[in-house]
Amino acid sequence: MNSKNNLFLTSENSGKQAYIEMMEATIRAIAASMVDEQAYAGMPPYELRDAVHTDELLPEKGCGFAAILDEIKSKILPNLVRPASTNYMAHLHSAALVETIAAELIISTFNQSMDSWDQAPVATEIEVEVIRNLCKMYGYDENSDGVFTSGGSQSNLSGLLLARDWFCNEKLHYDIKKHGLPENFRKLRMYSSEISHFSMEKSAHLMGMGYEAVVKVPVNDAMQMDVDTLEKLIEKDIAAGNIPFCIAATVGTTDFGSIDPLEKLRELCDRYGLWLHADAAYGSGVVLSKKYAHRVAGLALADSITVDFHKMFLMPISCSASLIRDKRNFDALTIHADYLNREEDEEDGYINLVNKSMQTTRRFDALKVWVSFKMRGADGWSELITRCIDNAAYFHSILQADADCEVITAPEISSVVFRVLPPAGSSEDADTMNKRIRRALLHHHGVVIGQTVCNGNVCLKFTLLNPLQTHEKLDELLALILSLR
Ligand SMILES: *Cc1c(COP(=O)(O)O)cnc(C)c1O
């Protein structure tokens, strides 16, 4: 082995030099790759496959960093999508704010693991601090708690698991953690809207209950869960001997950004003794907009909240949190091991965050939130989020004014779903045309937009998470789309 240390950043000069050289060269290559405004300027699928599936992954002799950086420059960087482009609006997938990328460098360099205090001393304290502030921000009191997770899907699973175990403990006097599912587990029911995220069904499956445990509730014209129908469905289930345990509201649906009526859902939960989970993977960001925060004020009423920082909050993947109104419920995820999180640790002030988490080894993602919140402040953040929501309102207004477009519903957050209609005399049907336009934008115009189905029709979707987006650019994009009909 080469005596020069190019393995780790250590106190040795050779380690420091290797670290600085590799980082600098990488940063310069990344910056140089940003040559135009296109959101995707790379190859189409088959070409891309041929280009990258040619080499041995583990050659007999390694090529060294300079050569691999050259390969990154030629093969990888040109074929990445660029979420920071104002031509990118396909998914709830955002660009990462520059300061949060700097935080990522610290996270990766020091590689702390959040499971136990001795693997992450200051990181543990920062996560605790960030969680305490987040709980306050969403209207929770000092009995609340939370933990960072890998994403909205895991936060939903965590919230729903705590919901079910709480219900079985409190109402059925049955401890699932100890005994596994109760005999009548096939009767357990949770309710979410028909346009809720598929992690509802996935969670039900992972929790051993299966998709049939998830009752999908119809939505109204504003794409919000229909509360009257929900109440009827609960009554029907009770009459049939089923056991409702949870309502899972969506605060910002994936396609439309619509917000389920939390106040009314809380009333139903209280009346029937159910847990209220709020999937705010998308809508959690709205709380930072001084102009629009009132739209998500109902989050304070939920027993658990899914917050995603890698969507509206513009942070690098992954960064997400699961918040719980009554911290005692985290007991469902606590199990002690002699090698990791001894019970006596806590008595002596060593916090082991693994006690609240489904993951064991876990990233120090809380640092990104800590850095960005402090750096930009409430005013800076309010401006970013407000601009995205205002842009969606503007785009909705120009679509509505255009006879060649059909828009589905007024946006509550920053997504707009619409379709363009074929010009008079066109032989192409609207579905085929909208699909064709999306592909043409992707491969010939460097524009990446979303596509979904609404009321059986293929629709296009703009998810506006980029505060650099402008009204002028939205005008241009709509003109481009209409010109491709
Ligand atoms: C994105 C999304 C999720 C899943 O979050 P991930 O971070 O992708 O796991 C869950 N619910 C809703 C409403 C979402 O939009």
Short mmCIF file of C-alpha atoms and ligand atoms in Angstrom, two decimals:
data_model
loop_
_atom_site.label_atom_id
_atom_site.label_comp_id
_atom_site.label_asym_id
_atom_site.label_seq_id
_atom_site.Cartn_x
_atom_site.Cartn_y
_atom_site.Cartn_z
CA MET A 1 0.00 0.00 0.00
CA ASN A 2 1.09 3.51 -0.83
CA SER A 3 2.46 5.13 2.32
CA LYS A 4 0.82 8.43 1.38
CA ASN A 5 -2.49 8.62 3.22
CA ASN A 6 -5.20 9.20 0.66
CA LEU A 7 -7.75 7.24 2.66
CA PHE A 8 -9.05 9.62 5.27
CA LEU A 9 -8.97 13.18 6.43
CA THR A 10 -6.78 12.94 9.53
CA SER A 11 -4.41 15.29 11.33
CA GLU A 12 -1.64 14.21 8.95
CA ASN A 13 -0.74 16.60 6.15
CA SER A 14 -0.99 13.95 3.44
CA GLY A 15 -4.59 13.15 4.49
CA LYS A 16 -5.51 16.83 4.54
CA GLN A 17 -3.96 17.39 1.14
CA ALA A 18 -5.79 14.46 -0.46
CA TYR A 19 -9.08 15.68 1.06
CA ILE A 20 -8.68 19.26 -0.12
CA GLU A 21 -7.50 18.24 -3.61
CA MET A 22 -10.34 15.79 -4.22
CA MET A 23 -12.98 18.17 -2.87
CA GLU A 24 -11.69 21.15 -4.84
CA ALA A 25 -11.41 19.21 -8.09
CA THR A 26 -14.91 17.79 -7.59
CA ILE A 27 -16.47 21.16 -6.79
CA ARG A 28 -14.84 22.73 -9.87
CA ALA A 29 -16.04 19.91 -12.11
CA ILE A 30 -19.60 20.24 -10.78
CA ALA A 31 -19.67 24.02 -11.25
CA ALA A 32 -18.19 23.73 -14.77
CA SER A 33 -20.91 21.24 -15.76
CA MET A 34 -23.61 23.89 -15.34
CA VAL A 35 -23.34 25.26 -18.87
CA ASP A 36 -26.94 26.19 -19.73
CA GLU A 37 -30.44 26.47 -18.30
CA GLN A 38 -31.65 23.08 -19.46
CA ALA A 39 -33.11 20.87 -16.77
CA TYR A 40 -31.96 17.80 -18.70
CA ALA A 41 -29.48 17.87 -21.54
CA GLY A 42 -28.48 14.21 -21.31
CA MET A 43 -29.14 11.11 -23.36
CA PRO A 44 -32.41 9.22 -23.86
CA PRO A 45 -32.77 5.87 -22.01
CA TYR A 46 -31.22 3.27 -24.39
CA GLU A 47 -28.29 5.44 -25.35
CA LEU A 48 -27.61 6.20 -21.72
CA ARG A 49 -27.71 2.51 -20.81
CA ASP A 50 -25.17 1.69 -23.52
CA ALA A 51 -22.93 4.54 -22.44
CA VAL A 52 -22.67 3.55 -18.78
CA HIS A 53 -22.88 -0.25 -18.81
CA THR A 54 -19.60 -0.92 -20.56
CA ASP A 55 -16.82 -1.03 -18.00
CA GLU A 56 -15.74 -3.36 -15.28
CA LEU A 57 -16.73 -2.00 -11.90
CA LEU A 58 -13.73 -3.50 -10.13
CA PRO A 59 -10.72 -3.58 -12.47
CA GLU A 60 -7.57 -5.45 -11.36
CA LYS A 61 -5.70 -2.14 -10.93
CA GLY A 62 -7.53 1.05 -9.90
CA CYS A 63 -7.36 4.06 -12.22
CA GLY A 64 -6.75 6.77 -9.59
CA PHE A 65 -8.85 9.81 -8.75
CA ALA A 66 -7.94 12.04 -11.71
CA ALA A 67 -9.09 9.39 -14.19
CA ILE A 68 -12.30 8.64 -12.35
CA LEU A 69 -13.08 12.35 -12.14
CA ASP A 70 -12.66 12.52 -15.93
CA GLU A 71 -15.15 9.70 -16.28
CA ILE A 72 -17.54 11.48 -13.93
CA LYS A 73 -17.21 14.58 -16.09
CA SER A 74 -17.95 12.73 -19.32
CA LYS A 75 -20.53 10.15 -18.23
CA ILE A 76 -22.24 11.22 -15.05
CA LEU A 77 -22.45 15.01 -14.82
CA PRO A 78 -23.96 15.61 -18.29
CA ASN A 79 -26.70 13.03 -17.66
CA LEU A 80 -27.98 14.34 -14.34
CA VAL A 81 -31.24 16.27 -14.10
CA ARG A 82 -30.75 19.74 -12.68
CA PRO A 83 -33.52 20.47 -10.20
CA ALA A 84 -32.21 24.02 -9.71
CA SER A 85 -33.19 24.92 -13.27
CA THR A 86 -36.41 26.89 -13.73
CA ASN A 87 -37.14 24.38 -16.50
CA TYR A 88 -37.48 21.63 -13.88
CA MET A 89 -40.87 21.11 -12.24
CA ALA A 90 -41.67 17.44 -12.61
CA HIS A 91 -41.96 16.15 -9.07
CA LEU A 92 -41.83 17.09 -5.41
CA HIS A 93 -38.11 17.00 -5.94
CA SER A 94 -36.23 20.17 -5.26
CA ALA A 95 -32.82 21.69 -5.72
CA ALA A 96 -30.63 21.84 -2.61
CA LEU A 97 -29.83 25.23 -1.10
CA VAL A 98 -26.12 25.97 -1.23
CA GLU A 99 -25.64 26.22 2.54
CA THR A 100 -27.29 22.82 3.02
CA ILE A 101 -24.78 21.29 0.61
CA ALA A 102 -22.03 22.78 2.78
CA ALA A 103 -23.71 21.11 5.74
CA GLU A 104 -23.75 17.82 3.79
CA LEU A 105 -19.97 18.06 3.49
CA ILE A 106 -19.65 18.21 7.27
CA ILE A 107 -22.19 15.38 7.66
CA SER A 108 -20.28 13.07 5.29
CA THR A 109 -16.82 14.09 6.42
CA PHE A 110 -17.41 13.34 10.08
CA ASN A 111 -19.90 10.54 9.45
CA GLN A 112 -21.57 10.70 12.85
CA SER A 113 -24.22 8.06 13.49
CA MET A 114 -27.30 9.22 15.34
CA ASP A 115 -28.14 5.96 17.11
CA SER A 116 -26.11 6.56 20.25
CA TRP A 117 -24.53 9.52 22.03
CA ASP A 118 -21.00 8.09 21.85
CA GLN A 119 -21.26 8.03 18.02
CA ALA A 120 -22.69 11.55 17.74
CA PRO A 121 -22.31 13.77 20.81
CA VAL A 122 -22.99 17.28 19.48
CA ALA A 123 -25.06 15.88 16.61
CA THR A 124 -27.42 14.31 19.15
CA GLU A 125 -27.82 17.63 20.97
CA ILE A 126 -28.43 19.51 17.70
CA GLU A 127 -31.09 17.02 16.57
CA VAL A 128 -32.83 17.29 19.95
CA GLU A 129 -32.72 21.09 19.67
CA VAL A 130 -34.02 21.14 16.08
CA ILE A 131 -36.83 18.69 16.93
CA ARG A 132 -37.86 20.77 19.97
CA ASN A 133 -38.10 23.88 17.77
CA LEU A 134 -39.97 22.04 15.01
CA CYS A 135 -42.54 20.78 17.50
CA LYS A 136 -43.09 24.37 18.63
CA MET A 137 -43.30 25.58 15.03
CA TYR A 138 -46.13 23.14 14.30
CA GLY A 139 -48.00 24.09 17.48
CA TYR A 140 -47.10 21.15 19.73
CA ASP A 141 -46.44 21.58 23.49
CA GLU A 142 -43.60 20.25 25.65
CA ASN A 143 -45.07 16.72 25.79
CA SER A 144 -44.20 16.28 22.11
CA ASP A 145 -41.12 14.81 20.52
CA GLY A 146 -39.81 13.68 17.15
CA VAL A 147 -36.98 12.11 15.23
CA PHE A 148 -35.32 12.56 11.85
CA THR A 149 -36.06 9.84 9.29
CA SER A 150 -35.02 8.84 5.79
CA GLY A 151 -38.09 10.40 4.15
CA GLY A 152 -41.83 10.89 4.14
CA SER A 153 -42.49 7.20 3.54
CA GLN A 154 -40.62 6.21 6.68
CA SER A 155 -42.18 9.05 8.67
CA ASN A 156 -45.62 7.81 7.59
CA LEU A 157 -44.77 4.22 8.54
CA SER A 158 -43.47 5.40 11.89
CA GLY A 159 -46.58 7.54 12.59
CA LEU A 160 -49.00 4.81 11.54
CA LEU A 161 -47.17 2.16 13.57
CA LEU A 162 -47.36 4.32 16.69
CA ALA A 163 -51.05 4.96 15.90
CA ARG A 164 -51.86 1.28 15.70
CA ASP A 165 -49.85 0.28 18.75
CA TRP A 166 -51.35 3.14 20.77
CA PHE A 167 -54.85 2.09 19.75
CA CYS A 168 -54.32 -1.57 20.57
CA ASN A 169 -52.74 -0.70 23.93
CA GLU A 170 -55.32 1.87 24.96
CA LYS A 171 -58.53 0.49 23.51
CA LEU A 172 -57.96 -3.24 23.15
CA HIS A 173 -55.53 -3.58 26.11
CA TYR A 174 -53.29 -5.58 23.86
CA ASP A 175 -49.51 -5.11 23.45
CA ILE A 176 -48.55 -5.69 19.80
CA LYS A 177 -44.88 -4.98 20.50
CA LYS A 178 -44.77 -8.02 22.77
CA HIS A 179 -47.30 -10.41 21.29
CA GLY A 180 -47.50 -9.54 17.59
CA LEU A 181 -50.79 -8.84 15.83
CA PRO A 182 -54.02 -9.51 17.74
CA GLU A 183 -56.29 -12.32 16.54
CA ASN A 184 -58.79 -9.90 15.03
CA PHE A 185 -56.08 -7.88 13.18
CA ARG A 186 -57.89 -8.29 9.84
CA LYS A 187 -60.57 -5.98 11.19
CA LEU A 188 -58.28 -2.99 11.85
CA ARG A 189 -59.08 -0.04 9.58
CA MET A 190 -57.39 3.25 8.75
CA TYR A 191 -58.79 5.96 6.47
CA SER A 192 -57.03 8.14 3.94
CA SER A 193 -58.23 9.93 0.82
CA GLU A 194 -58.29 8.20 -2.55
CA ILE A 195 -55.43 10.46 -3.67
CA SER A 196 -53.26 9.90 -0.59
CA HIS A 197 -49.68 8.73 -1.07
CA PHE A 198 -49.08 5.02 -1.73
CA SER A 199 -46.97 4.81 1.44
CA MET A 200 -50.34 4.38 3.25
CA GLU A 201 -50.88 0.99 1.60
CA LYS A 202 -47.20 0.09 1.78
CA SER A 203 -47.18 0.85 5.50
CA ALA A 204 -50.30 -1.24 6.07
CA HIS A 205 -48.62 -4.12 4.25
CA LEU A 206 -45.35 -3.74 6.21
CA MET A 207 -47.35 -3.62 9.44
CA GLY A 208 -48.83 -7.02 8.63
CA MET A 209 -52.37 -5.76 7.99
CA GLY A 210 -52.39 -5.60 4.20
CA TYR A 211 -53.90 -3.10 1.76
CA GLU A 212 -57.42 -4.04 2.84
CA ALA A 213 -56.83 -2.22 6.12
CA VAL A 214 -56.67 1.08 4.20
CA VAL A 215 -60.11 2.50 3.39
CA LYS A 216 -59.80 5.05 0.59
CA VAL A 217 -62.16 8.00 1.04
CA PRO A 218 -63.44 9.96 -1.99
CA VAL A 219 -62.35 13.58 -2.46
CA ASN A 220 -64.45 16.65 -3.26
CA ASP A 221 -63.89 19.03 -6.21
CA ALA A 222 -61.06 20.72 -4.32
CA MET A 223 -59.35 17.30 -4.02
CA GLN A 224 -59.81 17.21 -0.23
CA MET A 225 -61.06 14.20 1.72
CA ASP A 226 -64.87 14.27 1.86
CA VAL A 227 -65.66 14.28 5.59
CA ASP A 228 -69.34 13.33 5.32
CA THR A 229 -68.52 10.25 3.28
CA LEU A 230 -65.69 9.42 5.68
CA GLU A 231 -68.10 9.45 8.62
CA LYS A 232 -70.46 7.13 6.76
CA LEU A 233 -67.59 4.76 5.97
CA ILE A 234 -66.53 4.66 9.62
CA GLU A 235 -70.12 3.95 10.73
CA LYS A 236 -70.40 1.24 8.09
CA ASP A 237 -67.17 -0.39 9.24
CA ILE A 238 -68.23 -0.34 12.90
CA ALA A 239 -71.58 -1.89 12.00
CA ALA A 240 -69.73 -4.62 10.07
CA GLY A 241 -67.58 -5.41 13.13
CA ASN A 242 -64.43 -3.74 11.81
CA ILE A 243 -62.15 -1.72 14.09
CA PRO A 244 -61.21 1.82 12.97
CA PHE A 245 -57.97 3.04 14.59
CA CYS A 246 -56.68 5.99 12.57
CA ILE A 247 -57.47 8.74 10.10
CA ALA A 248 -54.50 9.70 7.93
CA ALA A 249 -54.98 13.20 6.55
CA THR A 250 -52.91 14.43 3.63
CA VAL A 251 -51.64 17.98 4.04
CA GLY A 252 -50.52 18.64 0.50
CA THR A 253 -51.43 15.77 -1.83
CA THR A 254 -48.62 14.63 -4.12
CA ASP A 255 -50.36 15.69 -7.34
CA PHE A 256 -52.52 18.66 -6.37
CA GLY A 257 -51.13 19.98 -3.09
CA SER A 258 -54.67 19.86 -1.68
CA ILE A 259 -55.09 19.92 2.11
CA ASP A 260 -57.54 17.68 3.97
CA PRO A 261 -59.75 19.49 6.55
CA LEU A 262 -57.81 18.80 9.76
CA GLU A 263 -60.26 20.48 12.17
CA LYS A 264 -63.17 18.32 11.04
CA LEU A 265 -61.01 15.20 10.98
CA ARG A 266 -59.90 15.92 14.56
CA GLU A 267 -63.56 16.06 15.64
CA LEU A 268 -64.20 12.67 14.04
CA CYS A 269 -61.10 11.19 15.70
CA ASP A 270 -62.25 12.47 19.09
CA ARG A 271 -65.78 11.14 18.57
CA TYR A 272 -64.61 7.65 17.54
CA GLY A 273 -61.43 7.43 19.65
CA LEU A 274 -59.00 7.39 16.69
CA TRP A 275 -55.47 8.67 16.09
CA LEU A 276 -55.06 11.54 13.63
CA HIS A 277 -51.96 11.24 11.46
CA ALA A 278 -51.03 14.13 9.14
CA ASP A 279 -48.97 13.29 6.09
CA ALA A 280 -47.50 16.74 5.51
CA ALA A 281 -44.53 15.50 3.44
CA TYR A 282 -45.40 18.26 0.97
CA GLY A 283 -47.44 20.79 2.98
CA SER A 284 -45.10 20.97 5.98
CA GLY A 285 -43.14 23.72 4.20
CA VAL A 286 -46.13 26.07 4.06
CA VAL A 287 -45.74 26.80 7.80
CA LEU A 288 -42.78 29.06 6.96
CA SER A 289 -44.76 31.36 4.64
CA LYS A 290 -46.10 34.27 6.69
CA LYS A 291 -48.71 34.84 3.97
CA TYR A 292 -49.97 31.25 3.74
CA ALA A 293 -49.13 29.51 7.06
CA HIS A 294 -52.78 29.68 8.14
CA ARG A 295 -53.57 27.04 5.51
CA VAL A 296 -51.71 24.40 7.56
CA ALA A 297 -52.50 25.69 11.08
CA GLY A 298 -54.55 22.54 11.67
CA LEU A 299 -51.36 20.47 11.88
CA ALA A 300 -51.26 21.25 15.61
CA LEU A 301 -54.36 19.02 15.98
CA ALA A 302 -52.67 15.89 14.62
CA ASP A 303 -51.24 13.16 16.86
CA SER A 304 -48.35 12.64 14.45
CA ILE A 305 -46.93 14.73 11.61
CA THR A 306 -44.75 13.74 8.66
CA VAL A 307 -42.39 16.59 7.71
CA ASP A 308 -40.21 16.34 4.60
CA PHE A 309 -37.26 18.71 4.28
CA HIS A 310 -36.19 17.37 0.89
CA LYS A 311 -39.31 18.76 -0.80
CA MET A 312 -40.55 22.33 -0.14
CA PHE A 313 -37.69 23.01 2.28
CA LEU A 314 -35.12 22.65 -0.53
CA MET A 315 -32.66 20.43 1.33
CA PRO A 316 -30.51 17.56 0.02
CA ILE A 317 -32.01 14.07 0.09
CA SER A 318 -32.53 12.66 2.59
CA CYS A 319 -33.96 14.92 5.25
CA SER A 320 -37.27 14.26 6.95
CA ALA A 321 -38.84 14.12 10.39
CA SER A 322 -41.59 12.33 12.25
CA LEU A 323 -43.20 14.42 15.01
CA ILE A 324 -45.43 12.99 17.77
CA ARG A 325 -47.81 14.99 19.98
CA ASP A 326 -47.38 12.69 23.01
CA LYS A 327 -43.79 11.48 23.28
CA ARG A 328 -44.74 8.46 25.40
CA ASN A 329 -45.89 6.77 22.21
CA PHE A 330 -42.29 6.44 21.04
CA ASP A 331 -42.05 3.59 23.54
CA ALA A 332 -43.29 1.34 20.73
CA LEU A 333 -39.92 1.82 19.00
CA THR A 334 -37.71 1.45 22.09
CA ILE A 335 -35.70 -1.68 22.75
CA HIS A 336 -32.50 -1.77 24.81
CA ALA A 337 -29.27 -3.52 23.81
CA ASP A 338 -26.20 -3.98 25.98
CA TYR A 339 -23.94 -3.05 23.06
CA LEU A 340 -25.69 0.22 22.16
CA ASN A 341 -28.29 1.99 24.23
CA ARG A 342 -28.00 0.82 27.83
CA GLU A 343 -30.77 1.98 30.16
CA GLU A 344 -28.28 3.50 32.60
CA ASP A 345 -27.00 5.83 29.82
CA GLU A 346 -30.09 8.01 30.01
CA GLU A 347 -29.88 8.35 33.76
CA ASP A 348 -26.42 9.85 33.25
CA GLY A 349 -27.47 12.28 30.50
CA TYR A 350 -26.37 10.29 27.46
CA ILE A 351 -29.25 10.51 24.99
CA ASN A 352 -29.49 7.57 22.56
CA LEU A 353 -31.79 8.69 19.77
CA VAL A 354 -32.16 5.13 18.46
CA ASN A 355 -34.85 4.77 21.14
CA LYS A 356 -37.27 6.71 18.89
CA SER A 357 -36.16 5.48 15.50
CA MET A 358 -36.91 2.65 13.09
CA GLN A 359 -33.39 3.03 11.72
CA THR A 360 -30.29 2.24 13.74
CA THR A 361 -27.34 3.82 11.89
CA ARG A 362 -28.69 7.19 10.84
CA ARG A 363 -27.41 10.40 9.23
CA PHE A 364 -26.94 13.76 10.95
CA ASP A 365 -29.56 15.35 8.68
CA ALA A 366 -30.73 17.77 11.37
CA LEU A 367 -27.60 19.84 10.74
CA LYS A 368 -28.98 20.98 7.36
CA VAL A 369 -32.11 22.39 8.98
CA TRP A 370 -30.08 23.99 11.79
CA VAL A 371 -27.72 25.71 9.33
CA SER A 372 -30.36 26.91 6.91
CA PHE A 373 -32.95 28.11 9.46
CA LYS A 374 -30.37 30.15 11.34
CA MET A 375 -28.73 31.48 8.22
CA ARG A 376 -31.88 32.67 6.39
CA GLY A 377 -34.14 33.38 9.33
CA ALA A 378 -37.95 33.47 9.33
CA ASP A 379 -38.08 36.41 6.89
CA GLY A 380 -35.74 34.82 4.37
CA TRP A 381 -37.60 31.54 4.54
CA SER A 382 -41.03 33.14 4.29
CA GLU A 383 -39.99 34.85 1.08
CA LEU A 384 -38.81 31.60 -0.54
CA ILE A 385 -41.94 29.60 0.25
CA THR A 386 -44.36 32.46 -0.45
CA ARG A 387 -42.84 32.99 -3.89
CA CYS A 388 -43.45 29.35 -4.86
CA ILE A 389 -47.09 29.48 -3.74
CA ASP A 390 -47.63 32.85 -5.48
CA ASN A 391 -46.12 31.42 -8.68
CA ALA A 392 -48.60 28.55 -8.62
CA ALA A 393 -51.51 30.99 -8.19
CA TYR A 394 -50.19 33.00 -11.14
CA PHE A 395 -49.77 29.93 -13.37
CA HIS A 396 -53.28 28.79 -12.46
CA SER A 397 -54.64 32.21 -13.46
CA ILE A 398 -53.02 32.19 -16.93
CA LEU A 399 -54.21 28.64 -17.59
CA GLN A 400 -57.74 29.59 -16.60
CA ALA A 401 -57.67 32.54 -18.99
CA ASP A 402 -56.57 30.33 -21.90
CA ALA A 403 -59.29 28.55 -23.88
CA ASP A 404 -56.77 25.94 -25.08
CA CYS A 405 -56.13 24.71 -21.51
CA GLU A 406 -58.17 22.90 -18.90
CA VAL A 407 -57.10 23.28 -15.30
CA ILE A 408 -58.20 20.80 -12.65
CA THR A 409 -58.36 22.74 -9.38
CA ALA A 410 -57.03 25.94 -7.80
CA PRO A 411 -53.71 25.26 -6.06
CA GLU A 412 -53.55 25.40 -2.25
CA ILE A 413 -49.76 25.03 -2.30
CA SER A 414 -47.52 25.05 -5.37
CA SER A 415 -48.70 22.32 -7.78
CA VAL A 416 -50.84 22.94 -10.82
CA VAL A 417 -52.42 20.07 -12.79
CA PHE A 418 -53.80 20.86 -16.24
CA ARG A 419 -54.07 19.63 -19.78
CA VAL A 420 -53.90 21.26 -23.14
CA LEU A 421 -56.59 20.63 -25.73
CA PRO A 422 -55.91 19.68 -29.35
CA PRO A 423 -56.35 22.51 -31.87
CA ALA A 424 -59.53 22.42 -33.97
CA GLY A 425 -59.29 19.83 -36.72
CA SER A 426 -56.47 17.87 -35.07
CA SER A 427 -56.69 14.11 -35.48
CA GLU A 428 -54.66 13.45 -32.33
CA ASP A 429 -56.61 12.73 -29.13
CA ALA A 430 -55.91 14.85 -26.06
CA ASP A 431 -54.28 12.05 -23.99
CA THR A 432 -51.79 11.12 -26.73
CA MET A 433 -51.02 14.76 -27.34
CA ASN A 434 -50.33 15.64 -23.70
CA LYS A 435 -48.03 12.60 -23.34
CA ARG A 436 -46.21 13.50 -26.54
CA ILE A 437 -45.69 17.07 -25.40
CA ARG A 438 -44.12 15.98 -22.10
CA ARG A 439 -41.65 13.68 -23.88
CA ALA A 440 -40.80 16.36 -26.45
CA LEU A 441 -40.11 18.85 -23.66
CA LEU A 442 -37.81 16.34 -21.92
CA HIS A 443 -35.73 15.32 -24.92
CA HIS A 444 -35.81 18.35 -27.21
CA HIS A 445 -36.26 21.40 -25.02
CA GLY A 446 -34.47 20.62 -21.76
CA VAL A 447 -37.75 21.08 -19.87
CA VAL A 448 -38.82 18.46 -17.32
CA ILE A 449 -42.48 18.57 -16.24
CA GLY A 450 -44.83 16.10 -14.55
CA GLN A 451 -47.62 13.94 -15.91
CA THR A 452 -50.49 12.28 -14.08
CA VAL A 453 -54.04 11.07 -14.61
CA CYS A 454 -57.08 12.93 -13.32
CA ASN A 455 -60.71 11.84 -13.86
CA GLY A 456 -59.38 9.32 -16.37
CA ASN A 457 -57.59 11.99 -18.44
CA VAL A 458 -53.84 12.34 -18.95
CA CYS A 459 -52.77 15.64 -17.43
CA LEU A 460 -49.59 17.67 -17.19
CA LYS A 461 -48.26 18.93 -13.89
CA PHE A 462 -46.09 21.82 -12.76
CA THR A 463 -44.69 21.36 -9.25
CA LEU A 464 -43.27 24.79 -8.50
CA LEU A 465 -40.63 24.39 -5.80
CA ASN A 466 -38.04 26.74 -7.25
CA PRO A 467 -38.03 30.28 -5.80
CA LEU A 468 -36.02 31.42 -8.85
CA GLN A 469 -39.08 30.74 -11.02
CA THR A 470 -40.69 33.89 -12.48
CA HIS A 471 -44.04 34.83 -14.03
CA GLU A 472 -42.29 35.68 -17.31
CA LYS A 473 -40.72 32.24 -17.47
CA LEU A 474 -44.08 30.59 -16.74
CA ASP A 475 -45.62 32.60 -19.63
CA GLU A 476 -42.83 31.35 -21.91
CA LEU A 477 -43.23 27.72 -20.82
CA LEU A 478 -46.98 27.76 -21.45
CA ALA A 479 -46.40 29.32 -24.90
CA LEU A 480 -43.85 26.59 -25.66
CA ILE A 481 -46.27 23.85 -24.57
CA LEU A 482 -49.07 25.28 -26.71
CA SER A 483 -46.73 25.55 -29.71
CA LEU A 484 -46.05 21.80 -29.50
CA ARG A 485 -49.71 20.85 -29.99
C1 LIG B 1 -43.40 12.56 -1.29
C2 LIG B 1 -44.52 12.15 -0.46
C3 LIG B 1 -44.38 11.10 0.45
C4 LIG B 1 -43.15 10.23 0.48
O1 LIG B 1 -42.05 10.91 0.94
P1 LIG B 1 -40.56 10.37 0.57
O2 LIG B 1 -39.72 11.39 1.22
O3 LIG B 1 -40.50 10.37 -0.92
O4 LIG B 1 -40.44 9.02 1.15
C5 LIG B 1 -45.42 10.82 1.29
N1 LIG B 1 -46.57 11.53 1.24
C6 LIG B 1 -46.76 12.54 0.36
C7 LIG B 1 -48.05 13.28 0.37
C8 LIG B 1 -45.74 12.88 -0.52
O5 LIG B 1 -45.93 13.85 -1.42
#
